[in-house]
């Protein structure tokens, strides 16, 4: 499975957009990009995933570059409750697929 | 109703004891998982079950024995607890399907082995 690289930490002002980058330069054609987040003392929470096209849901938008070597998770209007560790994971769609978790990006949303 | 619930939330025990953590999901999912999150916050899969059948076993010591009585439950029994077993254990479930790993996690069980 392809590895991902994320910044260790980021800050964002409340109400502004939070743009979290992820590099996955060794991603292969059948690997999806998944984003999860973990708020302190809680279990991880699914946010969004995509293969090639940009995706949007009620939580966030996922922008994947045309060459698929990087992606950006966008929280359009960050709130204090979005303070969490955000994990970018690539997943092979084959059998026995499993998510390989890195250390993610610790996002602090400041008032 | 909590989608994925695990009990207990905290577990403090002595080395050498045997303990169990229970997990239940009410989402109707076919696949359930156990993950371990260590003190450095790495989250690693331990086991995956699909319709009560073991799918993934990530070289976990055989002191750890998962049991799935039905597809809504996946319990984790740990024999002869060691200091290194101290961690937060998360249960999760997913509907599965090609390319779909949208997991729903429980709130975790913090295990402390003294």
PDB file of N, CA, C and O in Angstrom, chain A residues 59-100:
ATOM      1  N   UNK A  59     -19.368  17.188   5.463  1.00  0.00           N
ATOM      2  CA  UNK A  59     -18.271  17.504   6.377  1.00  0.00           C
ATOM      3  C   UNK A  59     -17.139  18.262   5.699  1.00  0.00           C
ATOM      4  O   UNK A  59     -16.532  19.155   6.315  1.00  0.00           O
ATOM      5  N   UNK A  60     -16.808  17.874   4.467  1.00  0.00           N
ATOM      6  CA  UNK A  60     -15.587  18.390   3.866  1.00  0.00           C
ATOM      7  C   UNK A  60     -15.594  18.193   2.360  1.00  0.00           C
ATOM      8  O   UNK A  60     -16.493  17.557   1.808  1.00  0.00           O
ATOM      9  N   UNK A  61     -14.555  18.745   1.739  1.00  0.00           N
ATOM     10  CA  UNK A  61     -14.291  18.507   0.314  1.00  0.00           C
ATOM     11  C   UNK A  61     -12.921  17.871   0.181  1.00  0.00           C
ATOM     12  O   UNK A  61     -12.008  18.167   0.963  1.00  0.00           O
ATOM     13  N   UNK A  62     -12.797  16.995  -0.806  1.00  0.00           N
ATOM     14  CA  UNK A  62     -11.529  16.336  -1.091  1.00  0.00           C
ATOM     15  C   UNK A  62     -11.127  16.677  -2.513  1.00  0.00           C
ATOM     16  O   UNK A  62     -11.880  16.405  -3.455  1.00  0.00           O
ATOM     17  N   UNK A  63      -9.963  17.303  -2.627  1.00  0.00           N
ATOM     18  CA  UNK A  63      -9.434  17.672  -3.935  1.00  0.00           C
ATOM     19  C   UNK A  63      -8.234  16.776  -4.219  1.00  0.00           C
ATOM     20  O   UNK A  63      -7.259  16.776  -3.447  1.00  0.00           O
ATOM     21  N   UNK A  64      -8.310  16.002  -5.294  1.00  0.00           N
ATOM     22  CA  UNK A  64      -7.219  15.104  -5.679  1.00  0.00           C
ATOM     23  C   UNK A  64      -6.600  15.641  -6.955  1.00  0.00           C
ATOM     24  O   UNK A  64      -7.315  15.946  -7.924  1.00  0.00           O
ATOM     25  N   UNK A  65      -5.285  15.780  -6.969  1.00  0.00           N
ATOM     26  CA  UNK A  65      -4.621  16.304  -8.161  1.00  0.00           C
ATOM     27  C   UNK A  65      -4.783  15.329  -9.331  1.00  0.00           C
ATOM     28  O   UNK A  65      -5.048  14.140  -9.137  1.00  0.00           O
ATOM     29  N   UNK A  66      -4.596  15.864 -10.531  1.00  0.00           N
ATOM     30  CA  UNK A  66      -4.838  15.051 -11.724  1.00  0.00           C
ATOM     31  C   UNK A  66      -3.919  13.829 -11.770  1.00  0.00           C
ATOM     32  O   UNK A  66      -4.328  12.748 -12.203  1.00  0.00           O
ATOM     33  N   UNK A  67      -2.669  13.997 -11.317  1.00  0.00           N
ATOM     34  CA  UNK A  67      -1.752  12.853 -11.315  1.00  0.00           C
ATOM     35  C   UNK A  67      -1.950  11.958 -10.075  1.00  0.00           C
ATOM     36  O   UNK A  67      -1.278  10.937  -9.939  1.00  0.00           O
ATOM     37  N   UNK A  68      -2.864  12.346  -9.207  1.00  0.00           N
ATOM     38  CA  UNK A  68      -3.228  11.590  -7.996  1.00  0.00           C
ATOM     39  C   UNK A  68      -2.091  11.474  -6.985  1.00  0.00           C
ATOM     40  O   UNK A  68      -2.203  10.693  -6.050  1.00  0.00           O
ATOM     41  N   UNK A  69      -1.057  12.257  -7.127  1.00  0.00           N
ATOM     42  CA  UNK A  69       0.071  12.119  -6.201  1.00  0.00           C
ATOM     43  C   UNK A  69      -0.110  12.927  -4.934  1.00  0.00           C
ATOM     44  O   UNK A  69       0.705  12.816  -4.000  1.00  0.00           O
ATOM     45  N   UNK A  70      -1.129  13.745  -4.898  1.00  0.00           N
ATOM     46  CA  UNK A  70      -1.399  14.471  -3.656  1.00  0.00           C
ATOM     47  C   UNK A  70      -2.873  14.826  -3.596  1.00  0.00           C
ATOM     48  O   UNK A  70      -3.593  14.761  -4.597  1.00  0.00           O
ATOM     49  N   UNK A  71      -3.305  15.168  -2.408  1.00  0.00           N
ATOM     50  CA  UNK A  71      -4.694  15.571  -2.219  1.00  0.00           C
ATOM     51  C   UNK A  71      -4.767  16.601  -1.100  1.00  0.00           C
ATOM     52  O   UNK A  71      -3.818  16.763  -0.314  1.00  0.00           O
ATOM     53  N   UNK A  72      -5.895  17.293  -1.030  1.00  0.00           N
ATOM     54  CA  UNK A  72      -6.130  18.289   0.015  1.00  0.00           C
ATOM     55  C   UNK A  72      -7.529  18.093   0.576  1.00  0.00           C
ATOM     56  O   UNK A  72      -8.499  17.995  -0.186  1.00  0.00           O
ATOM     57  N   UNK A  73      -7.602  18.010   1.874  1.00  0.00           N
ATOM     58  CA  UNK A  73      -8.894  17.983   2.552  1.00  0.00           C
ATOM     59  C   UNK A  73      -9.233  19.413   2.932  1.00  0.00           C
ATOM     60  O   UNK A  73      -8.415  20.102   3.535  1.00  0.00           O
ATOM     61  N   UNK A  74     -10.428  19.841   2.593  1.00  0.00           N
ATOM     62  CA  UNK A  74     -10.841  21.207   2.902  1.00  0.00           C
ATOM     63  C   UNK A  74     -12.041  21.181   3.839  1.00  0.00           C
ATOM     64  O   UNK A  74     -13.082  20.588   3.524  1.00  0.00           O
ATOM     65  N   UNK A  75     -11.860  21.829   4.997  1.00  0.00           N
ATOM     66  CA  UNK A  75     -12.982  22.091   5.901  1.00  0.00           C
ATOM     67  C   UNK A  75     -13.360  23.539   5.639  1.00  0.00           C
ATOM     68  O   UNK A  75     -12.604  24.444   5.992  1.00  0.00           O
ATOM     69  N   UNK A  76     -14.493  23.804   5.016  1.00  0.00           N
ATOM     70  CA  UNK A  76     -14.754  25.153   4.497  1.00  0.00           C
ATOM     71  C   UNK A  76     -14.864  26.244   5.562  1.00  0.00           C
ATOM     72  O   UNK A  76     -14.438  27.373   5.324  1.00  0.00           O
ATOM     73  N   UNK A  77     -15.428  25.926   6.704  1.00  0.00           N
ATOM     74  CA  UNK A  77     -15.581  26.917   7.770  1.00  0.00           C
ATOM     75  C   UNK A  77     -15.251  26.225   9.089  1.00  0.00           C
ATOM     76  O   UNK A  77     -16.124  25.688   9.761  1.00  0.00           O
ATOM     77  N   UNK A  78     -13.980  26.213   9.429  1.00  0.00           N
ATOM     78  CA  UNK A  78     -13.539  25.441  10.598  1.00  0.00           C
ATOM     79  C   UNK A  78     -14.135  25.993  11.894  1.00  0.00           C
ATOM     80  O   UNK A  78     -14.251  27.219  12.076  1.00  0.00           O
ATOM     81  N   UNK A  79     -14.535  25.093  12.773  1.00  0.00           N
ATOM     82  CA  UNK A  79     -15.008  25.471  14.098  1.00  0.00           C
ATOM     83  C   UNK A  79     -14.073  24.860  15.144  1.00  0.00           C
ATOM     84  O   UNK A  79     -13.245  23.992  14.825  1.00  0.00           O
ATOM     85  N   UNK A  80     -14.239  25.292  16.391  1.00  0.00           N
ATOM     86  CA  UNK A  80     -13.387  24.771  17.459  1.00  0.00           C
ATOM     87  C   UNK A  80     -13.526  23.254  17.570  1.00  0.00           C
ATOM     88  O   UNK A  80     -12.572  22.548  17.936  1.00  0.00           O
ATOM     89  N   UNK A  81     -14.712  22.747  17.238  1.00  0.00           N
ATOM     90  CA  UNK A  81     -14.938  21.301  17.334  1.00  0.00           C
ATOM     91  C   UNK A  81     -14.216  20.506  16.249  1.00  0.00           C
ATOM     92  O   UNK A  81     -14.211  19.273  16.293  1.00  0.00           O
ATOM     93  N   UNK A  82     -13.639  21.207  15.284  1.00  0.00           N
ATOM     94  CA  UNK A  82     -12.849  20.518  14.256  1.00  0.00           C
ATOM     95  C   UNK A  82     -11.409  20.279  14.694  1.00  0.00           C
ATOM     96  O   UNK A  82     -10.627  19.677  13.944  1.00  0.00           O
ATOM     97  N   UNK A  83     -11.039  20.754  15.871  1.00  0.00           N
ATOM     98  CA  UNK A  83      -9.700  20.474  16.398  1.00  0.00           C
ATOM     99  C   UNK A  83      -9.565  18.974  16.612  1.00  0.00           C
ATOM    100  O   UNK A  83     -10.343  18.361  17.347  1.00  0.00           O
ATOM    101  N   UNK A  84      -8.582  18.376  15.915  1.00  0.00           N
ATOM    102  CA  UNK A  84      -8.455  16.918  15.914  1.00  0.00           C
ATOM    103  C   UNK A  84      -7.181  16.544  15.162  1.00  0.00           C
ATOM    104  O   UNK A  84      -6.509  17.397  14.580  1.00  0.00           O
ATOM    105  N   UNK A  85      -6.875  15.259  15.165  1.00  0.00           N
ATOM    106  CA  UNK A  85      -5.807  14.730  14.313  1.00  0.00           C
ATOM    107  C   UNK A  85      -6.469  14.188  13.052  1.00  0.00           C
ATOM    108  O   UNK A  85      -7.431  13.413  13.140  1.00  0.00           O
ATOM    109  N   UNK A  86      -5.972  14.620  11.901  1.00  0.00           N
ATOM    110  CA  UNK A  86      -6.551  14.236  10.620  1.00  0.00           C
ATOM    111  C   UNK A  86      -5.614  13.262   9.909  1.00  0.00           C
ATOM    112  O   UNK A  86      -4.434  13.540   9.715  1.00  0.00           O
ATOM    113  N   UNK A  87      -6.155  12.120   9.523  1.00  0.00           N
ATOM    114  CA  UNK A  87      -5.369  11.065   8.900  1.00  0.00           C
ATOM    115  C   UNK A  87      -5.729  10.922   7.424  1.00  0.00           C
ATOM    116  O   UNK A  87      -6.906  10.812   7.071  1.00  0.00           O
ATOM    117  N   UNK A  88      -4.712  10.931   6.603  1.00  0.00           N
ATOM    118  CA  UNK A  88      -4.859  10.663   5.175  1.00  0.00           C
ATOM    119  C   UNK A  88      -4.312   9.252   4.936  1.00  0.00           C
ATOM    120  O   UNK A  88      -3.192   8.942   5.332  1.00  0.00           O
ATOM    121  N   UNK A  89      -5.099   8.404   4.313  1.00  0.00           N
ATOM    122  CA  UNK A  89      -4.719   6.999   4.148  1.00  0.00           C
ATOM    123  C   UNK A  89      -5.031   6.580   2.729  1.00  0.00           C
ATOM    124  O   UNK A  89      -6.079   6.940   2.188  1.00  0.00           O
ATOM    125  N   UNK A  90      -4.122   5.826   2.113  1.00  0.00           N
ATOM    126  CA  UNK A  90      -4.446   5.250   0.808  1.00  0.00           C
ATOM    127  C   UNK A  90      -4.730   3.775   1.000  1.00  0.00           C
ATOM    128  O   UNK A  90      -4.113   3.104   1.821  1.00  0.00           O
ATOM    129  N   UNK A  91      -5.679   3.287   0.253  1.00  0.00           N
ATOM    130  CA  UNK A  91      -6.186   1.938   0.461  1.00  0.00           C
ATOM    131  C   UNK A  91      -6.287   1.215  -0.858  1.00  0.00           C
ATOM    132  O   UNK A  91      -6.916   1.694  -1.800  1.00  0.00           O
ATOM    133  N   UNK A  92      -5.704   0.022  -0.897  1.00  0.00           N
ATOM    134  CA  UNK A  92      -5.832  -0.844  -2.060  1.00  0.00           C
ATOM    135  C   UNK A  92      -7.203  -1.495  -2.030  1.00  0.00           C
ATOM    136  O   UNK A  92      -7.634  -1.980  -0.987  1.00  0.00           O
ATOM    137  N   UNK A  93      -7.892  -1.463  -3.160  1.00  0.00           N
ATOM    138  CA  UNK A  93      -9.266  -1.977  -3.211  1.00  0.00           C
ATOM    139  C   UNK A  93      -9.322  -3.487  -3.348  1.00  0.00           C
ATOM    140  O   UNK A  93     -10.392  -4.052  -3.469  1.00  0.00           O
ATOM    141  N   UNK A  94      -8.176  -4.158  -3.304  1.00  0.00           N
ATOM    142  CA  UNK A  94      -8.165  -5.600  -3.482  1.00  0.00           C
ATOM    143  C   UNK A  94      -8.591  -6.340  -2.237  1.00  0.00           C
ATOM    144  O   UNK A  94      -9.075  -5.770  -1.269  1.00  0.00           O
ATOM    145  N   UNK A  95      -8.383  -7.642  -2.244  1.00  0.00           N
ATOM    146  CA  UNK A  95      -8.758  -8.460  -1.094  1.00  0.00           C
ATOM    147  C   UNK A  95      -7.871  -8.164   0.102  1.00  0.00           C
ATOM    148  O   UNK A  95      -6.752  -7.687  -0.025  1.00  0.00           O
ATOM    149  N   UNK A  96      -8.382  -8.497   1.274  1.00  0.00           N
ATOM    150  CA  UNK A  96      -7.643  -8.264   2.511  1.00  0.00           C
ATOM    151  C   UNK A  96      -7.128  -6.836   2.606  1.00  0.00           C
ATOM    152  O   UNK A  96      -6.058  -6.588   3.148  1.00  0.00           O
ATOM    153  N   UNK A  97      -7.894  -5.906   2.066  1.00  0.00           N
ATOM    154  CA  UNK A  97      -7.485  -4.511   2.153  1.00  0.00           C
ATOM    155  C   UNK A  97      -7.562  -4.082   3.612  1.00  0.00           C
ATOM    156  O   UNK A  97      -8.419  -4.540   4.367  1.00  0.00           O
ATOM    157  N   UNK A  98      -6.649  -3.224   3.976  1.00  0.00           N
ATOM    158  CA  UNK A  98      -6.713  -2.683   5.322  1.00  0.00           C
ATOM    159  C   UNK A  98      -6.106  -1.296   5.312  1.00  0.00           C
ATOM    160  O   UNK A  98      -5.216  -0.988   4.537  1.00  0.00           O
ATOM    161  N   UNK A  99      -6.615  -0.481   6.209  1.00  0.00           N
ATOM    162  CA  UNK A  99      -6.132   0.888   6.333  1.00  0.00           C
ATOM    163  C   UNK A  99      -4.820   0.885   7.116  1.00  0.00           C
ATOM    164  O   UNK A  99      -4.734   0.295   8.178  1.00  0.00           O
ATOM    165  N   UNK A 100      -3.808   1.527   6.570  1.00  0.00           N
ATOM    166  CA  UNK A 100      -2.531   1.689   7.265  1.00  0.00           C
ATOM    167  C   UNK A 100      -2.460   3.129   7.742  1.00  0.00           C
ATOM    168  O   UNK A 100      -2.401   4.059   6.936  1.00  0.00           O
TER     169      UNK A 100
END
